[in-house]
DNA sequence: AAAAATCTACCAACTAAATGGTTGGCAACC
DNA sequence: GGTTGCCAACCATTTAGTTGGTAGATTTTT
């Protein structure tokens, strides 16, 4: 992966997470990176290509983070808390979730992107379900909780809190929701 | 309020909730309503005017719904459940929350819209806080719960679940999260 | 090792279509 | 007779995307 290409991906991600997919143009991105519009097309022929690369890179980063969390935190509740802190980073930077931004524009999105986002969320659901089931076994998570249903509940709460607190309550408010979420699974 | 104007608001709301604010154009709206582009400008001089009217109408509808819920449901937990069912309607129609769609594009939004969205969420937070405090008094909501913090938790969960289940699990999955939310406050 | 061919990253200049918005006018209605 | 609702015909700007090309690096051929 080229240096310019990486820079393009980074700046494009910031743009999408701040203004949405149809909210930024190749001209915006070119200005942000300090390159000409035509050069972006050299790396990403169409905007949909760029979008797909964005989701792929974002998903890969999250996948690595999820693996690290399982390795570094021994118990279920601690892992969910660490997962929640991933979203906190977005609030601190004032940026939403890339896939939430894309999901919002779902109806206008290229089919291929639509599918990539679904896969992103499904990967998180599968990870959470597993972590919750393990947490039930290790006793850090209450036994009455249904891992599959609760996995959805966790993502929903975190995505929604990121969406809202990014422009309302900031990191402190977000951490309050993090605490409420932690309570609810013990 | 004119008939055409109401039709414009309705179709524009559907467009924004499905594709985002910068994801639709006056041409799209004109086609949806069966009118010419220029005529939209007669009712809403600028796109920001239309956006502001959209939020105002949406907020007014919600305000009425919130009042009705308090009148029709006696206890705190029942009111929160009814509030959750408001969002379920969105999932069933395959449409996200208008203000969530706008919040996503926050960085690119006219300042005036930005402010209107914040007010929308703050009104909901205030209502929820009140309902939760009353629910604690009537015993339907656990006493250990902090109404202010939990109000944020509730909106976050519902907004996030709407965002996700609109394109993932559909109404059934959403209702699972509704159940988990209800459990968590008892 | 020199020369030739190929590839990579970039850009100036362009295009067609779409964007939000304006102007001037027409017809119906109080 | 002025207000209201609408539209055809504009307009400037922006959009994603194309074309044809240059300069430098890399690889291939001799």
XYZ file of C-alpha atoms (C1' of nucleotides) in Angstrom:
432
model
C 0.000 0.000 0.000
C 1.407 3.362 -1.089
C 1.952 6.309 1.209
C -0.438 8.549 -0.728
C -3.001 5.802 -0.801
C -2.836 5.456 2.983
C -3.121 9.212 3.387
C -6.147 9.232 1.089
C -7.805 6.508 3.131
C -7.108 8.338 6.375
C -8.462 11.692 5.238
C -11.427 10.141 3.482
C -12.337 8.252 6.633
C -12.299 11.469 8.628
C -14.499 13.133 6.032
C -17.056 10.325 5.911
C -17.190 9.963 9.680
C -17.766 13.686 10.040
C -20.098 14.473 7.116
C -21.299 11.226 5.623
C -20.525 9.502 2.334
C -22.459 11.825 0.040
C -21.363 14.745 2.197
C -17.823 14.836 0.831
C -16.442 15.074 -2.700
C -13.231 14.130 -4.465
C -12.460 17.850 -4.467
C -12.692 17.959 -0.658
C -10.467 14.931 -0.356
C -7.948 16.271 -2.858
C -7.684 19.505 -0.873
C -7.269 17.596 2.401
C -4.436 15.449 1.040
C -2.785 18.133 -1.134
C -3.120 16.306 -4.420
C -5.171 16.828 -7.595
C -8.618 15.345 -8.041
C -7.531 13.247 -11.014
C -4.837 11.569 -8.921
C -7.422 10.191 -6.532
C -9.016 8.379 -9.451
C -5.633 6.756 -10.065
C -5.823 5.093 -6.631
C -9.597 4.682 -6.419
C -11.238 4.719 -9.859
C -14.729 5.384 -8.512
C -16.110 6.743 -5.270
C -17.650 3.352 -4.578
C -14.167 1.793 -4.812
C -12.926 4.281 -2.260
C -15.900 3.577 -0.016
C -15.300 -0.160 -0.192
C -11.588 0.277 0.625
C -12.582 2.512 3.532
C -14.899 -0.094 5.018
C -12.329 -2.857 4.462
C -9.581 -0.917 6.277
C -11.957 0.100 9.061
C -13.198 -3.467 9.509
C -9.641 -4.815 9.560
C -8.626 -2.342 12.256
C -11.626 -3.311 14.359
C -10.973 -7.002 13.839
C -7.449 -6.543 15.190
C -8.779 -4.573 18.139
C -11.341 -7.247 18.972
C -8.671 -9.933 18.930
C -6.432 -7.833 21.176
C -9.267 -7.256 23.641
C -9.911 -10.958 24.015
C -6.201 -11.532 24.599
C -5.731 -8.713 27.107
C -8.907 -8.990 29.152
C -9.682 -12.245 30.938
C -13.369 -11.836 31.802
C -16.516 -11.157 29.811
C -17.584 -7.938 31.486
C -14.076 -6.492 31.191
C -14.022 -7.296 27.497
C -17.345 -5.567 26.881
C -16.086 -2.537 28.790
C -12.943 -2.469 26.632
C -15.122 -2.799 23.530
C -17.115 0.207 24.682
C -13.932 2.249 25.084
C -13.257 1.714 21.378
C -16.296 3.861 20.652
C -15.247 6.423 23.241
C -12.315 7.263 20.992
C -14.754 8.409 18.329
C -16.554 10.723 20.743
C -13.236 12.229 21.817
C -12.262 12.924 18.202
C -15.723 14.217 17.386
C -16.139 11.519 14.738
C -18.984 9.042 14.328
C -18.693 5.411 13.310
C -17.824 4.955 9.643
C -20.334 2.160 9.168
C -23.052 4.029 11.026
C -22.517 6.974 8.685
C -22.846 4.670 5.700
C -25.821 2.833 7.192
C -27.629 6.164 7.496
C -27.412 6.681 3.743
C -28.286 3.030 3.105
C -30.944 3.687 0.442
C -28.598 5.704 -1.762
C -25.558 3.480 -1.336
C -24.016 1.201 -3.974
C -25.210 -2.356 -3.277
C -21.658 -3.504 -2.679
C -21.129 -1.028 0.156
C -24.470 -1.927 1.650
C -23.362 -5.526 1.871
C -19.953 -4.664 3.361
C -21.609 -2.748 6.190
C -23.903 -5.633 7.000
C -20.848 -7.877 7.194
C -19.126 -5.381 9.500
C -21.990 -5.418 11.970
C -22.407 -9.176 11.743
C -18.747 -9.697 12.627
C -19.182 -7.531 15.727
C -22.362 -9.356 16.692
C -20.622 -12.715 16.410
C -17.678 -11.535 18.525
C -19.957 -10.050 21.174
C -22.137 -13.116 21.306
C -19.086 -15.277 21.900
C -17.644 -12.934 24.539
C -20.990 -12.779 26.334
C -21.366 -16.561 26.319
C -17.845 -16.891 27.724
C -18.646 -14.195 30.269
C -21.634 -16.147 31.422
C -19.366 -19.140 31.905
C -16.757 -17.178 33.864
C -19.465 -15.606 36.016
C -18.723 -11.952 35.136
C -21.990 -11.711 33.210
C -25.382 -12.653 34.638
C -26.676 -16.076 33.650
C -30.174 -14.835 32.747
C -28.842 -12.877 29.766
C -29.286 -14.176 26.206
C -25.921 -13.696 24.439
C -27.339 -13.369 20.923
C -29.997 -10.817 21.847
C -27.693 -8.947 24.202
C -24.974 -8.646 21.578
C -27.430 -6.589 19.492
C -28.330 -4.556 22.555
C -24.682 -3.717 23.226
C -23.908 -2.543 19.682
C -27.126 -0.553 19.524
C -26.339 1.249 22.757
C -22.774 2.070 21.759
C -23.580 3.154 18.209
C -26.439 5.292 19.450
C -24.403 6.828 22.244
C -21.599 7.680 19.818
C -24.084 9.251 17.422
C -25.725 11.343 20.121
C -22.905 12.272 22.480
C -20.637 13.307 19.628
C -22.744 16.425 19.357
C -24.457 16.546 22.731
C -22.774 15.423 25.924
C -19.238 14.610 24.837
C -16.940 12.001 26.436
C -18.289 12.390 29.982
C -21.872 11.700 28.944
C -20.683 8.787 26.845
C -18.870 7.301 29.830
C -22.082 7.524 31.837
C -23.775 5.313 29.255
C -20.751 2.997 29.355
C -21.294 2.602 33.103
C -25.024 1.944 32.677
C -24.234 -0.685 30.059
C -21.739 -2.390 32.359
C -24.253 -2.444 35.214
C -26.935 -3.921 33.006
C -24.965 -7.053 32.189
C -23.794 -7.962 35.701
C -50.124 24.798 5.663
C -50.749 24.036 2.009
C -51.407 20.586 0.633
C -48.356 20.649 -1.634
C -46.259 21.944 1.183
C -47.348 19.045 3.392
C -46.655 16.602 0.584
C -43.206 18.120 0.125
C -42.472 17.747 3.821
C -43.640 14.167 3.822
C -41.637 13.061 0.803
C -38.572 15.019 1.879
C -38.708 13.346 5.271
C -38.792 9.925 3.648
C -35.841 10.857 1.469
C -33.729 12.198 4.331
C -34.536 9.283 6.596
C -33.586 6.854 3.855
C -30.528 8.520 2.275
C -29.439 11.401 4.463
C -29.642 15.150 3.995
C -26.928 15.497 1.355
C -28.109 12.240 -0.182
C -31.166 13.782 -1.799
C -31.638 16.724 -4.133
C -34.434 19.105 -5.046
C -34.676 17.153 -8.304
C -35.327 13.920 -6.378
C -37.948 15.624 -4.261
C -39.614 17.235 -7.257
C -39.876 13.850 -8.941
C -41.294 12.244 -5.790
C -44.004 14.899 -5.425
C -44.716 15.378 -9.124
C -43.876 19.048 -9.259
C -41.076 21.118 -10.818
C -37.855 21.915 -9.021
C -38.513 25.653 -9.084
C -41.821 25.176 -7.289
C -40.069 23.686 -4.288
C -38.127 26.912 -3.929
C -41.452 28.723 -3.727
C -42.280 26.791 -0.531
C -38.758 26.394 0.813
C -36.373 29.005 -0.606
C -33.238 27.103 0.375
C -32.469 23.511 1.246
C -31.596 24.614 4.768
C -35.096 26.111 5.101
C -36.563 22.784 4.079
C -34.309 20.954 6.525
C -35.343 23.236 9.370
C -39.046 22.789 8.545
C -38.481 19.057 8.436
C -36.960 18.988 11.904
C -39.658 21.287 13.268
C -42.474 19.084 11.954
C -40.729 15.929 13.125
C -40.110 17.378 16.581
C -43.726 18.545 16.854
C -45.010 15.088 15.985
C -42.766 13.524 18.584
C -43.753 16.074 21.187
C -47.408 15.162 20.670
C -46.570 11.472 20.886
C -44.653 11.969 24.132
C -47.564 13.819 25.675
C -49.978 11.102 24.568
C -47.768 8.388 26.035
C -47.728 10.056 29.439
C -51.518 10.366 29.317
C -52.191 6.811 28.182
C -49.665 4.880 30.231
C -49.759 5.124 34.020
C -46.375 3.707 35.039
C -42.767 4.554 34.186
C -41.736 1.260 32.660
C -44.828 1.155 30.457
C -44.114 4.647 29.199
C -40.540 3.762 28.268
C -41.813 0.673 26.461
C -44.313 2.815 24.535
C -41.517 5.264 23.718
C -39.481 2.380 22.329
C -42.375 1.339 20.113
C -42.214 4.771 18.454
C -38.834 3.784 17.049
C -40.121 0.367 16.040
C -42.302 2.122 13.477
C -39.159 3.359 11.746
C -37.716 -0.144 11.527
C -40.970 -1.427 10.055
C -40.949 1.264 7.376
C -37.246 0.779 6.733
C -36.565 4.391 7.674
C -34.071 5.741 10.175
C -34.570 8.645 12.563
C -34.580 12.023 10.841
C -32.423 13.645 13.488
C -30.002 10.731 13.561
C -29.569 11.092 9.810
C -28.850 14.786 10.243
C -26.565 14.183 13.235
C -24.472 11.854 11.087
C -23.706 14.675 8.672
C -23.187 17.128 11.530
C -19.907 18.597 10.254
C -21.378 19.603 6.891
C -24.689 20.875 8.213
C -25.878 24.495 8.349
C -25.369 25.747 11.901
C -29.075 26.345 12.310
C -29.936 22.712 11.632
C -27.197 21.562 13.945
C -28.783 23.517 16.754
C -32.295 22.237 15.996
C -31.131 18.640 16.277
C -29.484 19.289 19.623
C -32.761 20.756 20.842
C -34.649 17.701 19.569
C -32.491 15.336 21.568
C -32.516 17.554 24.627
C -36.328 17.587 24.638
C -36.370 13.791 24.576
C -33.767 13.589 27.313
C -35.814 15.916 29.522
C -38.999 13.895 28.929
C -37.255 10.596 29.614
C -35.593 11.918 32.747
C -38.947 13.018 34.085
C -40.670 9.734 33.181
C -37.852 7.749 34.782
C -37.986 9.798 37.964
C -41.747 9.296 38.126
C -41.241 5.612 37.415
C -38.887 5.352 40.352
C -41.587 6.920 42.523
C -44.313 4.561 41.278
C -42.019 1.570 41.761
C -42.036 0.361 38.135
C -38.405 1.379 37.708
C -35.610 0.288 40.041
C -34.571 2.846 42.656
C -30.828 2.443 42.001
C -31.132 3.966 38.537
C -30.020 7.549 37.853
C -32.780 9.178 35.728
C -30.510 11.698 33.988
C -27.856 9.168 33.009
C -30.395 6.504 32.144
C -32.332 8.847 29.879
C -29.203 9.099 27.695
C -28.811 5.339 27.848
C -32.367 4.799 26.613
C -32.107 7.148 23.631
C -28.716 5.761 22.685
C -30.020 2.202 22.685
C -33.101 3.030 20.640
C -31.329 5.246 18.109
C -28.595 2.665 17.691
C -31.034 -0.233 17.380
C -33.028 1.653 14.752
C -29.868 2.424 12.803
C -28.675 -1.163 12.885
C -31.830 -3.243 12.671
C -33.198 -1.196 9.802
C -30.679 -2.978 7.603
C -29.845 -6.025 9.684
C -32.366 -7.806 11.839
C -35.625 -6.021 11.103
C -38.546 -5.578 13.524
C -38.053 -8.881 15.366
C -34.442 -8.115 16.246
C -35.468 -4.611 17.266
C -38.099 -5.993 19.592
C -35.473 -8.201 21.215
C -33.516 -5.061 22.101
C -36.734 -3.472 23.333
C -37.179 -6.394 25.725
C -33.572 -6.171 26.937
C -34.043 -2.462 27.563
C -37.213 -3.065 29.541
C -35.493 -5.696 31.676
C -32.571 -3.419 32.402
C -34.678 -0.746 34.056
C -36.776 -2.972 36.320
C 26.517 -2.191 -18.455
C 23.672 0.364 -21.939
C 19.527 0.726 -24.133
C 14.700 -0.216 -24.641
C 10.312 -1.129 -22.873
C 7.155 -1.003 -19.103
C 5.109 0.600 -14.992
C 3.861 3.989 -11.301
C 2.359 8.303 -9.559
C 0.865 12.249 -10.762
C -1.569 16.351 -13.129
C -3.718 20.024 -16.478
C -7.549 20.288 -19.031
C -11.547 18.578 -20.116
C -16.676 16.563 -20.109
C -21.477 15.534 -19.106
C -24.533 15.553 -15.742
C -26.338 17.175 -11.445
C -26.430 20.615 -7.869
C -28.944 24.539 -5.393
C -30.857 28.667 -6.814
C -32.944 32.771 -9.864
C -35.986 35.198 -13.113
C -40.040 36.329 -15.338
C -44.354 35.086 -16.421
C -49.042 32.788 -16.376
C -53.403 31.460 -14.409
C -56.512 30.994 -10.639
C -58.561 32.819 -6.588
C -59.879 35.801 -2.825
C -55.866 43.650 -8.355
C -52.832 41.785 -5.589
C -51.611 37.495 -3.590
C -50.693 32.413 -4.238
C -49.057 28.358 -6.604
C -46.821 26.872 -10.156
C -43.459 26.366 -14.138
C -40.177 26.982 -18.360
C -35.909 28.555 -19.058
C -32.077 29.994 -17.152
C -27.456 30.264 -14.315
C -23.055 29.404 -11.843
C -20.975 25.911 -9.503
C -19.933 21.373 -8.231
C -20.104 16.575 -9.107
C -17.779 12.117 -10.454
C -15.170 10.678 -14.043
C -11.980 10.877 -18.635
C -8.174 11.981 -21.645
C -3.653 12.482 -22.864
C 0.343 13.355 -21.237
C 4.999 13.904 -18.272
C 8.758 12.509 -15.160
C 10.788 9.048 -12.660
C 11.548 4.452 -11.281
C 11.854 -0.630 -12.496
C 12.401 -4.316 -15.354
C 13.765 -6.543 -19.653
C 16.550 -7.099 -23.540
C 20.804 -6.808 -25.802
